[in-house]
Amino acid sequence: MPGGLGAVFAALADGRRRFVLEEIARRGSVTATELAAELPVSRQAVSKHLAALREAGLVRASRSGREARFALTPEPMGEAARWIDEVGASWDARLKSLDAHLAKRPRAE
């Protein structure tokens, strides 16, 4: 993954970037101009969001005439989801252990 998990989570931390990513996933591919028409920001701002998503490895660009078309790259999202699952499973095990420990303790009255 180009930017690693930190770059993926940093890119996803911004609501507009998540919207851009959702639109790309919905459409298959899109240009910065097409996205800017749906957001209350300039094309330049959309381009910056796309650059952050590209740096994180979440999208790839291909030339289409004078413009770049952006498409989703799902692998980094899968890696992020696996990491979240692993951390969640670790916490589940810790909490289950804590519950078992607390269940063994006599209750204070």
PDB file of N, CA and C in Angstrom:
ATOM      1  N   MET A   1       0.859  -1.168   0.000  1.00  0.00           N
ATOM      2  CA  MET A   1       0.000   0.000   0.000  1.00  0.00           C
ATOM      3  C   MET A   1       0.907   1.234   0.000  1.00  0.00           C
ATOM      4  N   PRO A   2       0.734   2.152  -0.945  1.00  0.00           N
ATOM      5  CA  PRO A   2       1.650   3.284  -1.089  1.00  0.00           C
ATOM      6  C   PRO A   2       1.851   4.109   0.174  1.00  0.00           C
ATOM      7  N   GLY A   3       0.791   4.576   0.804  1.00  0.00           N
ATOM      8  CA  GLY A   3       0.946   5.455   1.954  1.00  0.00           C
ATOM      9  C   GLY A   3       0.845   4.751   3.290  1.00  0.00           C
ATOM     10  N   GLY A   4       0.506   3.492   3.302  1.00  0.00           N
ATOM     11  CA  GLY A   4       0.351   2.747   4.532  1.00  0.00           C
ATOM     12  C   GLY A   4      -0.980   3.034   5.205  1.00  0.00           C
ATOM     13  N   LEU A   5      -1.211   2.302   6.296  1.00  0.00           N
ATOM     14  CA  LEU A   5      -2.478   2.441   7.013  1.00  0.00           C
ATOM     15  C   LEU A   5      -2.688   3.841   7.550  1.00  0.00           C
ATOM     16  N   GLY A   6      -1.623   4.485   8.018  1.00  0.00           N
ATOM     17  CA  GLY A   6      -1.755   5.853   8.536  1.00  0.00           C
ATOM     18  C   GLY A   6      -2.297   6.803   7.480  1.00  0.00           C
ATOM     19  N   ALA A   7      -1.799   6.673   6.258  1.00  0.00           N
ATOM     20  CA  ALA A   7      -2.270   7.537   5.168  1.00  0.00           C
ATOM     21  C   ALA A   7      -3.716   7.225   4.812  1.00  0.00           C
ATOM     22  N   VAL A   8      -4.099   5.942   4.879  1.00  0.00           N
ATOM     23  CA  VAL A   8      -5.486   5.563   4.582  1.00  0.00           C
ATOM     24  C   VAL A   8      -6.416   6.194   5.607  1.00  0.00           C
ATOM     25  N   PHE A   9      -6.086   6.031   6.894  1.00  0.00           N
ATOM     26  CA  PHE A   9      -6.951   6.591   7.934  1.00  0.00           C
ATOM     27  C   PHE A   9      -6.956   8.118   7.907  1.00  0.00           C
ATOM     28  N   ALA A  10      -5.824   8.723   7.599  1.00  0.00           N
ATOM     29  CA  ALA A  10      -5.779  10.193   7.489  1.00  0.00           C
ATOM     30  C   ALA A  10      -6.658  10.661   6.332  1.00  0.00           C
ATOM     31  N   ALA A  11      -6.601   9.956   5.214  1.00  0.00           N
ATOM     32  CA  ALA A  11      -7.420  10.336   4.060  1.00  0.00           C
ATOM     33  C   ALA A  11      -8.901  10.172   4.372  1.00  0.00           C
ATOM     34  N   LEU A  12      -9.246   9.111   5.080  1.00  0.00           N
ATOM     35  CA  LEU A  12     -10.645   8.838   5.398  1.00  0.00           C
ATOM     36  C   LEU A  12     -11.180   9.717   6.527  1.00  0.00           C
ATOM     37  N   ALA A  13     -10.302  10.409   7.228  1.00  0.00           N
ATOM     38  CA  ALA A  13     -10.733  11.263   8.341  1.00  0.00           C
ATOM     39  C   ALA A  13     -11.516  12.480   7.858  1.00  0.00           C
ATOM     40  N   ASP A  14     -11.346  12.859   6.612  1.00  0.00           N
ATOM     41  CA  ASP A  14     -12.017  14.037   6.067  1.00  0.00           C
ATOM     42  C   ASP A  14     -13.337  13.628   5.406  1.00  0.00           C
ATOM     43  N   GLY A  15     -14.418  14.262   5.811  1.00  0.00           N
ATOM     44  CA  GLY A  15     -15.744  13.936   5.291  1.00  0.00           C
ATOM     45  C   GLY A  15     -15.879  14.141   3.795  1.00  0.00           C
ATOM     46  N   ARG A  16     -15.276  15.194   3.272  1.00  0.00           N
ATOM     47  CA  ARG A  16     -15.371  15.425   1.818  1.00  0.00           C
ATOM     48  C   ARG A  16     -14.621  14.353   1.049  1.00  0.00           C
ATOM     49  N   ARG A  17     -13.498  13.900   1.600  1.00  0.00           N
ATOM     50  CA  ARG A  17     -12.764  12.829   0.921  1.00  0.00           C
ATOM     51  C   ARG A  17     -13.581  11.542   0.929  1.00  0.00           C
ATOM     52  N   ARG A  18     -14.263  11.275   2.027  1.00  0.00           N
ATOM     53  CA  ARG A  18     -15.126  10.094   2.063  1.00  0.00           C
ATOM     54  C   ARG A  18     -16.237  10.210   1.025  1.00  0.00           C
ATOM     55  N   PHE A  19     -16.817  11.410   0.886  1.00  0.00           N
ATOM     56  CA  PHE A  19     -17.842  11.622  -0.134  1.00  0.00           C
ATOM     57  C   PHE A  19     -17.259  11.367  -1.523  1.00  0.00           C
ATOM     58  N   VAL A  20     -16.075  11.911  -1.784  1.00  0.00           N
ATOM     59  CA  VAL A  20     -15.417  11.723  -3.083  1.00  0.00           C
ATOM     60  C   VAL A  20     -15.194  10.235  -3.333  1.00  0.00           C
ATOM     61  N   LEU A  21     -14.706   9.529  -2.326  1.00  0.00           N
ATOM     62  CA  LEU A  21     -14.456   8.094  -2.461  1.00  0.00           C
ATOM     63  C   LEU A  21     -15.756   7.327  -2.728  1.00  0.00           C
ATOM     64  N   GLU A  22     -16.820   7.696  -2.032  1.00  0.00           N
ATOM     65  CA  GLU A  22     -18.121   7.056  -2.252  1.00  0.00           C
ATOM     66  C   GLU A  22     -18.628   7.308  -3.671  1.00  0.00           C
ATOM     67  N   GLU A  23     -18.446   8.523  -4.159  1.00  0.00           N
ATOM     68  CA  GLU A  23     -18.883   8.836  -5.524  1.00  0.00           C
ATOM     69  C   GLU A  23     -18.086   8.047  -6.553  1.00  0.00           C
ATOM     70  N   ILE A  24     -16.798   7.918  -6.328  1.00  0.00           N
ATOM     71  CA  ILE A  24     -15.974   7.136  -7.259  1.00  0.00           C
ATOM     72  C   ILE A  24     -16.424   5.681  -7.236  1.00  0.00           C
ATOM     73  N   ALA A  25     -16.678   5.151  -6.047  1.00  0.00           N
ATOM     74  CA  ALA A  25     -17.130   3.758  -5.933  1.00  0.00           C
ATOM     75  C   ALA A  25     -18.476   3.586  -6.631  1.00  0.00           C
ATOM     76  N   ARG A  26     -19.370   4.552  -6.483  1.00  0.00           N
ATOM     77  CA  ARG A  26     -20.705   4.469  -7.079  1.00  0.00           C
ATOM     78  C   ARG A  26     -20.643   4.542  -8.604  1.00  0.00           C
ATOM     79  N   ARG A  27     -19.809   5.425  -9.115  1.00  0.00           N
ATOM     80  CA  ARG A  27     -19.761   5.677 -10.565  1.00  0.00           C
ATOM     81  C   ARG A  27     -18.796   4.773 -11.328  1.00  0.00           C
ATOM     82  N   GLY A  28     -17.813   4.247 -10.654  1.00  0.00           N
ATOM     83  CA  GLY A  28     -16.794   3.454 -11.336  1.00  0.00           C
ATOM     84  C   GLY A  28     -15.558   4.275 -11.653  1.00  0.00           C
ATOM     85  N   SER A  29     -15.746   5.439 -12.259  1.00  0.00           N
ATOM     86  CA  SER A  29     -14.647   6.378 -12.478  1.00  0.00           C
ATOM     87  C   SER A  29     -15.242   7.767 -12.670  1.00  0.00           C
ATOM     88  N   VAL A  30     -14.438   8.773 -12.375  1.00  0.00           N
ATOM     89  CA  VAL A  30     -14.944  10.141 -12.404  1.00  0.00           C
ATOM     90  C   VAL A  30     -13.760  11.105 -12.556  1.00  0.00           C
ATOM     91  N   THR A  31     -14.034  12.279 -13.092  1.00  0.00           N
ATOM     92  CA  THR A  31     -13.002  13.324 -13.196  1.00  0.00           C
ATOM     93  C   THR A  31     -13.189  14.319 -12.050  1.00  0.00           C
ATOM     94  N   ALA A  32     -12.169  15.107 -11.808  1.00  0.00           N
ATOM     95  CA  ALA A  32     -12.252  16.144 -10.780  1.00  0.00           C
ATOM     96  C   ALA A  32     -13.343  17.151 -11.130  1.00  0.00           C
ATOM     97  N   THR A  33     -13.494  17.466 -12.403  1.00  0.00           N
ATOM     98  CA  THR A  33     -14.529  18.406 -12.845  1.00  0.00           C
ATOM     99  C   THR A  33     -15.921  17.867 -12.539  1.00  0.00           C
ATOM    100  N   GLU A  34     -16.149  16.593 -12.802  1.00  0.00           N
ATOM    101  CA  GLU A  34     -17.451  15.981 -12.508  1.00  0.00           C
ATOM    102  C   GLU A  34     -17.756  16.007 -11.013  1.00  0.00           C
ATOM    103  N   LEU A  35     -16.748  15.742 -10.207  1.00  0.00           N
ATOM    104  CA  LEU A  35     -16.945  15.773  -8.753  1.00  0.00           C
ATOM    105  C   LEU A  35     -17.196  17.184  -8.247  1.00  0.00           C
ATOM    106  N   ALA A  36     -16.470  18.146  -8.784  1.00  0.00           N
ATOM    107  CA  ALA A  36     -16.610  19.538  -8.344  1.00  0.00           C
ATOM    108  C   ALA A  36     -18.020  20.060  -8.609  1.00  0.00           C
ATOM    109  N   ALA A  37     -18.676  19.529  -9.627  1.00  0.00           N
ATOM    110  CA  ALA A  37     -20.039  19.959  -9.931  1.00  0.00           C
ATOM    111  C   ALA A  37     -21.018  19.560  -8.830  1.00  0.00           C
ATOM    112  N   GLU A  38     -20.645  18.568  -8.002  1.00  0.00           N
ATOM    113  CA  GLU A  38     -21.532  18.078  -6.948  1.00  0.00           C
ATOM    114  C   GLU A  38     -21.134  18.539  -5.549  1.00  0.00           C
ATOM    115  N   LEU A  39     -20.039  19.235  -5.441  1.00  0.00           N
ATOM    116  CA  LEU A  39     -19.560  19.687  -4.127  1.00  0.00           C
ATOM    117  C   LEU A  39     -19.518  21.207  -4.070  1.00  0.00           C
ATOM    118  N   PRO A  40     -19.695  21.761  -2.876  1.00  0.00           N
ATOM    119  CA  PRO A  40     -19.621  23.223  -2.755  1.00  0.00           C
ATOM    120  C   PRO A  40     -18.184  23.719  -2.610  1.00  0.00           C
ATOM    121  N   VAL A  41     -17.278  23.122  -3.381  1.00  0.00           N
ATOM    122  CA  VAL A  41     -15.873  23.527  -3.365  1.00  0.00           C
ATOM    123  C   VAL A  41     -15.372  23.629  -4.804  1.00  0.00           C
ATOM    124  N   SER A  42     -14.229  24.240  -4.965  1.00  0.00           N
ATOM    125  CA  SER A  42     -13.665  24.429  -6.308  1.00  0.00           C
ATOM    126  C   SER A  42     -13.083  23.125  -6.851  1.00  0.00           C
ATOM    127  N   ARG A  43     -12.835  23.135  -8.146  1.00  0.00           N
ATOM    128  CA  ARG A  43     -12.186  21.989  -8.788  1.00  0.00           C
ATOM    129  C   ARG A  43     -10.800  21.776  -8.199  1.00  0.00           C
ATOM    130  N   GLN A  44     -10.111  22.863  -7.869  1.00  0.00           N
ATOM    131  CA  GLN A  44      -8.775  22.754  -7.273  1.00  0.00           C
ATOM    132  C   GLN A  44      -8.840  22.054  -5.917  1.00  0.00           C
ATOM    133  N   ALA A  45      -9.868  22.365  -5.120  1.00  0.00           N
ATOM    134  CA  ALA A  45     -10.030  21.707  -3.822  1.00  0.00           C
ATOM    135  C   ALA A  45     -10.298  20.213  -4.021  1.00  0.00           C
ATOM    136  N   VAL A  46     -11.141  19.885  -5.004  1.00  0.00           N
ATOM    137  CA  VAL A  46     -11.412  18.479  -5.299  1.00  0.00           C
ATOM    138  C   VAL A  46     -10.130  17.789  -5.730  1.00  0.00           C
ATOM    139  N   SER A  47      -9.320  18.461  -6.528  1.00  0.00           N
ATOM    140  CA  SER A  47      -8.047  17.882  -6.969  1.00  0.00           C
ATOM    141  C   SER A  47      -7.138  17.584  -5.787  1.00  0.00           C
ATOM    142  N   LYS A  48      -7.136  18.458  -4.791  1.00  0.00           N
ATOM    143  CA  LYS A  48      -6.317  18.213  -3.587  1.00  0.00           C
ATOM    144  C   LYS A  48      -6.835  16.990  -2.826  1.00  0.00           C
ATOM    145  N   HIS A  49      -8.158  16.855  -2.727  1.00  0.00           N
ATOM    146  CA  HIS A  49      -8.721  15.679  -2.064  1.00  0.00           C
ATOM    147  C   HIS A  49      -8.358  14.409  -2.834  1.00  0.00           C
ATOM    148  N   LEU A  50      -8.452  14.473  -4.151  1.00  0.00           N
ATOM    149  CA  LEU A  50      -8.094  13.319  -4.979  1.00  0.00           C
ATOM    150  C   LEU A  50      -6.610  12.974  -4.829  1.00  0.00           C
ATOM    151  N   ALA A  51      -5.766  13.994  -4.704  1.00  0.00           N
ATOM    152  CA  ALA A  51      -4.334  13.748  -4.518  1.00  0.00           C
ATOM    153  C   ALA A  51      -4.085  13.021  -3.195  1.00  0.00           C
ATOM    154  N   ALA A  52      -4.783  13.419  -2.139  1.00  0.00           N
ATOM    155  CA  ALA A  52      -4.630  12.754  -0.836  1.00  0.00           C
ATOM    156  C   ALA A  52      -5.109  11.307  -0.917  1.00  0.00           C
ATOM    157  N   LEU A  53      -6.223  11.080  -1.612  1.00  0.00           N
ATOM    158  CA  LEU A  53      -6.735   9.719  -1.779  1.00  0.00           C
ATOM    159  C   LEU A  53      -5.776   8.870  -2.619  1.00  0.00           C
ATOM    160  N   ARG A  54      -5.192   9.494  -3.615  1.00  0.00           N
ATOM    161  CA  ARG A  54      -4.229   8.788  -4.475  1.00  0.00           C
ATOM    162  C   ARG A  54      -2.961   8.456  -3.702  1.00  0.00           C
ATOM    163  N   GLU A  55      -2.488   9.406  -2.901  1.00  0.00           N
ATOM    164  CA  GLU A  55      -1.288   9.182  -2.089  1.00  0.00           C
ATOM    165  C   GLU A  55      -1.507   8.042  -1.092  1.00  0.00           C
ATOM    166  N   ALA A  56      -2.724   7.920  -0.584  1.00  0.00           N
ATOM    167  CA  ALA A  56      -3.056   6.850   0.353  1.00  0.00           C
ATOM    168  C   ALA A  56      -3.264   5.515  -0.371  1.00  0.00           C
ATOM    169  N   GLY A  57      -3.294   5.557  -1.698  1.00  0.00           N
ATOM    170  CA  GLY A  57      -3.482   4.339  -2.478  1.00  0.00           C
ATOM    171  C   GLY A  57      -4.935   3.944  -2.658  1.00  0.00           C
ATOM    172  N   LEU A  58      -5.858   4.841  -2.301  1.00  0.00           N
ATOM    173  CA  LEU A  58      -7.282   4.520  -2.367  1.00  0.00           C
ATOM    174  C   LEU A  58      -7.887   4.708  -3.756  1.00  0.00           C
ATOM    175  N   VAL A  59      -7.244   5.521  -4.600  1.00  0.00           N
ATOM    176  CA  VAL A  59      -7.699   5.709  -5.977  1.00  0.00           C
ATOM    177  C   VAL A  59      -6.491   5.691  -6.904  1.00  0.00           C
ATOM    178  N   ARG A  60      -6.773   5.415  -8.158  1.00  0.00           N
ATOM    179  CA  ARG A  60      -5.724   5.499  -9.191  1.00  0.00           C
ATOM    180  C   ARG A  60      -6.251   6.392 -10.307  1.00  0.00           C
ATOM    181  N   ALA A  61      -5.349   7.019 -11.015  1.00  0.00           N
ATOM    182  CA  ALA A  61      -5.737   7.932 -12.093  1.00  0.00           C
ATOM    183  C   ALA A  61      -5.271   7.379 -13.429  1.00  0.00           C
ATOM    184  N   SER A  62      -6.094   7.609 -14.446  1.00  0.00           N
ATOM    185  CA  SER A  62      -5.700   7.283 -15.820  1.00  0.00           C
ATOM    186  C   SER A  62      -6.123   8.449 -16.691  1.00  0.00           C
ATOM    187  N   ARG A  63      -5.323   8.739 -17.693  1.00  0.00           N
ATOM    188  CA  ARG A  63      -5.611   9.867 -18.584  1.00  0.00           C
ATOM    189  C   ARG A  63      -6.753   9.509 -19.528  1.00  0.00           C
ATOM    190  N   SER A  64      -7.623  10.494 -19.690  1.00  0.00           N
ATOM    191  CA  SER A  64      -8.716  10.384 -20.648  1.00  0.00           C
ATOM    192  C   SER A  64      -8.790  11.729 -21.355  1.00  0.00           C
ATOM    193  N   GLY A  65      -8.099  11.822 -22.473  1.00  0.00           N
ATOM    194  CA  GLY A  65      -8.003  13.110 -23.153  1.00  0.00           C
ATOM    195  C   GLY A  65      -7.193  14.073 -22.310  1.00  0.00           C
ATOM    196  N   ARG A  66      -7.763  15.227 -22.007  1.00  0.00           N
ATOM    197  CA  ARG A  66      -7.047  16.245 -21.230  1.00  0.00           C
ATOM    198  C   ARG A  66      -7.218  16.068 -19.729  1.00  0.00           C
ATOM    199  N   GLU A  67      -8.128  15.200 -19.321  1.00  0.00           N
ATOM    200  CA  GLU A  67      -8.398  15.051 -17.900  1.00  0.00           C
ATOM    201  C   GLU A  67      -8.005  13.669 -17.396  1.00  0.00           C
ATOM    202  N   ALA A  68      -7.828  13.600 -16.101  1.00  0.00           N
ATOM    203  CA  ALA A  68      -7.567  12.318 -15.451  1.00  0.00           C
ATOM    204  C   ALA A  68      -8.880  11.775 -14.911  1.00  0.00           C
ATOM    205  N   ARG A  69      -9.094  10.490 -15.117  1.00  0.00           N
ATOM    206  CA  ARG A  69     -10.257   9.808 -14.547  1.00  0.00           C
ATOM    207  C   ARG A  69      -9.757   9.003 -13.357  1.00  0.00           C
ATOM    208  N   PHE A  70     -10.496   9.088 -12.271  1.00  0.00           N
ATOM    209  CA  PHE A  70     -10.109   8.425 -11.043  1.00  0.00           C
ATOM    210  C   PHE A  70     -11.006   7.232 -10.791  1.00  0.00           C
ATOM    211  N   ALA A  71     -10.396   6.116 -10.396  1.00  0.00           N
ATOM    212  CA  ALA A  71     -11.124   4.885 -10.088  1.00  0.00           C
ATOM    213  C   ALA A  71     -10.661   4.382  -8.724  1.00  0.00           C
ATOM    214  N   LEU A  72     -11.526   3.649  -8.084  1.00  0.00           N
ATOM    215  CA  LEU A  72     -11.266   3.106  -6.760  1.00  0.00           C
ATOM    216  C   LEU A  72     -10.200   2.025  -6.812  1.00  0.00           C
ATOM    217  N   THR A  73      -9.351   2.017  -5.810  1.00  0.00           N
ATOM    218  CA  THR A  73      -8.382   0.946  -5.586  1.00  0.00           C
ATOM    219  C   THR A  73      -8.745   0.321  -4.242  1.00  0.00           C
ATOM    220  N   PRO A  74      -9.447  -0.796  -4.227  1.00  0.00           N
ATOM    221  CA  PRO A  74     -10.021  -1.306  -2.983  1.00  0.00           C
ATOM    222  C   PRO A  74      -9.049  -1.972  -2.005  1.00  0.00           C
ATOM    223  N   GLU A  75      -7.881  -2.373  -2.448  1.00  0.00           N
ATOM    224  CA  GLU A  75      -6.979  -3.132  -1.585  1.00  0.00           C
ATOM    225  C   GLU A  75      -6.637  -2.414  -0.273  1.00  0.00           C
ATOM    226  N   PRO A  76      -6.301  -1.115  -0.288  1.00  0.00           N
ATOM    227  CA  PRO A  76      -5.986  -0.453   0.983  1.00  0.00           C
ATOM    228  C   PRO A  76      -7.159  -0.428   1.959  1.00  0.00           C
ATOM    229  N   MET A  77      -8.382  -0.343   1.447  1.00  0.00           N
ATOM    230  CA  MET A  77      -9.555  -0.384   2.326  1.00  0.00           C
ATOM    231  C   MET A  77      -9.665  -1.763   2.964  1.00  0.00           C
ATOM    232  N   GLY A  78      -9.378  -2.798   2.205  1.00  0.00           N
ATOM    233  CA  GLY A  78      -9.403  -4.155   2.747  1.00  0.00           C
ATOM    234  C   GLY A  78      -8.378  -4.336   3.845  1.00  0.00           C
ATOM    235  N   GLU A  79      -7.174  -3.789   3.638  1.00  0.00           N
ATOM    236  CA  GLU A  79      -6.132  -3.876   4.660  1.00  0.00           C
ATOM    237  C   GLU A  79      -6.534  -3.112   5.915  1.00  0.00           C
ATOM    238  N   ALA A  80      -7.150  -1.948   5.742  1.00  0.00           N
ATOM    239  CA  ALA A  80      -7.611  -1.161   6.890  1.00  0.00           C
ATOM    240  C   ALA A  80      -8.706  -1.919   7.629  1.00  0.00           C
ATOM    241  N   ALA A  81      -9.628  -2.527   6.908  1.00  0.00           N
ATOM    242  CA  ALA A  81     -10.711  -3.292   7.534  1.00  0.00           C
ATOM    243  C   ALA A  81     -10.157  -4.491   8.299  1.00  0.00           C
ATOM    244  N   ARG A  82      -9.158  -5.172   7.737  1.00  0.00           N
ATOM    245  CA  ARG A  82      -8.540  -6.302   8.438  1.00  0.00           C
ATOM    246  C   ARG A  82      -7.864  -5.836   9.725  1.00  0.00           C
ATOM    247  N   TRP A  83      -7.187  -4.688   9.663  1.00  0.00           N
ATOM    248  CA  TRP A  83      -6.538  -4.148  10.860  1.00  0.00           C
ATOM    249  C   TRP A  83      -7.575  -3.837  11.931  1.00  0.00           C
ATOM    250  N   ILE A  84      -8.675  -3.198  11.537  1.00  0.00           N
ATOM    251  CA  ILE A  84      -9.747  -2.876  12.482  1.00  0.00           C
ATOM    252  C   ILE A  84     -10.309  -4.162  13.090  1.00  0.00           C
ATOM    253  N   ASP A  85     -10.506  -5.192  12.267  1.00  0.00           N
ATOM    254  CA  ASP A  85     -11.000  -6.474  12.776  1.00  0.00           C
ATOM    255  C   ASP A  85     -10.041  -7.083  13.790  1.00  0.00           C
ATOM    256  N   GLU A  86      -8.740  -7.032  13.494  1.00  0.00           N
ATOM    257  CA  GLU A  86      -7.746  -7.594  14.415  1.00  0.00           C
ATOM    258  C   GLU A  86      -7.730  -6.847  15.741  1.00  0.00           C
ATOM    259  N   VAL A  87      -7.756  -5.535  15.674  1.00  0.00           N
ATOM    260  CA  VAL A  87      -7.772  -4.732  16.896  1.00  0.00           C
ATOM    261  C   VAL A  87      -9.061  -4.990  17.669  1.00  0.00           C
ATOM    262  N   GLY A  88     -10.178  -5.050  16.964  1.00  0.00           N
ATOM    263  CA  GLY A  88     -11.462  -5.336  17.607  1.00  0.00           C
ATOM    264  C   GLY A  88     -11.463  -6.695  18.285  1.00  0.00           C
ATOM    265  N   ALA A  89     -10.914  -7.709  17.616  1.00  0.00           N
ATOM    266  CA  ALA A  89     -10.855  -9.052  18.197  1.00  0.00           C
ATOM    267  C   ALA A  89      -9.972  -9.065  19.433  1.00  0.00           C
ATOM    268  N   SER A  90      -8.876  -8.334  19.386  1.00  0.00           N
ATOM    269  CA  SER A  90      -7.980  -8.243  20.549  1.00  0.00           C
ATOM    270  C   SER A  90      -8.702  -7.618  21.735  1.00  0.00           C
ATOM    271  N   TRP A  91      -9.428  -6.537  21.474  1.00  0.00           N
ATOM    272  CA  TRP A  91     -10.182  -5.885  22.553  1.00  0.00           C
ATOM    273  C   TRP A  91     -11.307  -6.773  23.048  1.00  0.00           C
ATOM    274  N   ASP A  92     -11.975  -7.494  22.159  1.00  0.00           N
ATOM    275  CA  ASP A  92     -13.024  -8.419  22.583  1.00  0.00           C
ATOM    276  C   ASP A  92     -12.459  -9.453  23.547  1.00  0.00           C
ATOM    277  N   ALA A  93     -11.283 -10.000  23.213  1.00  0.00           N
ATOM    278  CA  ALA A  93     -10.652 -11.004  24.087  1.00  0.00           C
ATOM    279  C   ALA A  93     -10.288 -10.388  25.436  1.00  0.00           C
ATOM    280  N   ARG A  94      -9.758  -9.182  25.428  1.00  0.00           N
ATOM    281  CA  ARG A  94      -9.395  -8.517  26.686  1.00  0.00           C
ATOM    282  C   ARG A  94     -10.618  -8.252  27.549  1.00  0.00           C
ATOM    283  N   LEU A  95     -11.687  -7.780  26.925  1.00  0.00           N
ATOM    284  CA  LEU A  95     -12.906  -7.487  27.672  1.00  0.00           C
ATOM    285  C   LEU A  95     -13.544  -8.770  28.221  1.00  0.00           C
ATOM    286  N   LYS A  96     -13.479  -9.833  27.458  1.00  0.00           N
ATOM    287  CA  LYS A  96     -14.015 -11.117  27.920  1.00  0.00           C
ATOM    288  C   LYS A  96     -13.213 -11.605  29.124  1.00  0.00           C
ATOM    289  N   SER A  97     -11.900 -11.455  29.067  1.00  0.00           N
ATOM    290  CA  SER A  97     -11.040 -11.834  30.187  1.00  0.00           C
ATOM    291  C   SER A  97     -11.347 -10.990  31.418  1.00  0.00           C
ATOM    292  N   LEU A  98     -11.549  -9.690  31.220  1.00  0.00           N
ATOM    293  CA  LEU A  98     -11.891  -8.814  32.331  1.00  0.00           C
ATOM    294  C   LEU A  98     -13.236  -9.210  32.932  1.00  0.00           C
ATOM    295  N   ASP A  99     -14.218  -9.511  32.095  1.00  0.00           N
ATOM    296  CA  ASP A  99     -15.526  -9.957  32.583  1.00  0.00           C
ATOM    297  C   ASP A  99     -15.383 -11.218  33.433  1.00  0.00           C
ATOM    298  N   ALA A 100     -14.580 -12.183  32.955  1.00  0.00           N
ATOM    299  CA  ALA A 100     -14.380 -13.430  33.698  1.00  0.00           C
ATOM    300  C   ALA A 100     -13.718 -13.146  35.037  1.00  0.00           C
ATOM    301  N   HIS A 101     -12.736 -12.275  35.044  1.00  0.00           N
ATOM    302  CA  HIS A 101     -12.039 -11.912  36.286  1.00  0.00           C
ATOM    303  C   HIS A 101     -13.003 -11.250  37.258  1.00  0.00           C
ATOM    304  N   LEU A 102     -13.794 -10.324  36.791  1.00  0.00           N
ATOM    305  CA  LEU A 102     -14.733  -9.618  37.659  1.00  0.00           C
ATOM    306  C   LEU A 102     -15.833 -10.548  38.175  1.00  0.00           C
ATOM    307  N   ALA A 103     -16.230 -11.528  37.382  1.00  0.00           N
ATOM    308  CA  ALA A 103     -17.256 -12.475  37.804  1.00  0.00           C
ATOM    309  C   ALA A 103     -16.776 -13.345  38.959  1.00  0.00           C
ATOM    310  N   LYS A 104     -15.466 -13.571  39.062  1.00  0.00           N
ATOM    311  CA  LYS A 104     -14.891 -14.392  40.131  1.00  0.00           C
ATOM    312  C   LYS A 104     -14.771 -13.642  41.451  1.00  0.00           C
ATOM    313  N   ARG A 105     -14.762 -12.338  41.385  1.00  0.00           N
ATOM    314  CA  ARG A 105     -14.580 -11.528  42.599  1.00  0.00           C
ATOM    315  C   ARG A 105     -15.871 -11.516  43.411  1.00  0.00           C
ATOM    316  N   PRO A 106     -15.734 -11.549  44.736  1.00  0.00           N
ATOM    317  CA  PRO A 106     -16.947 -11.436  45.567  1.00  0.00           C
ATOM    318  C   PRO A 106     -17.520 -10.024  45.455  1.00  0.00           C
ATOM    319  N   ARG A 107     -18.828  -9.956  45.447  1.00  0.00           N
ATOM    320  CA  ARG A 107     -19.510  -8.659  45.334  1.00  0.00           C
ATOM    321  C   ARG A 107     -19.483  -7.951  46.672  1.00  0.00           C
ATOM    322  N   ALA A 108     -19.219  -6.664  46.626  1.00  0.00           N
ATOM    323  CA  ALA A 108     -19.279  -5.839  47.837  1.00  0.00           C
ATOM    324  C   ALA A 108     -20.737  -5.506  48.118  1.00  0.00           C
ATOM    325  N   GLU A 109     -21.128  -5.580  49.363  1.00  0.00           N
ATOM    326  CA  GLU A 109     -22.523  -5.298  49.703  1.00  0.00           C
ATOM    327  C   GLU A 109     -22.651  -4.069  50.516  1.00  0.00           C
TER     328      GLU A 109
END
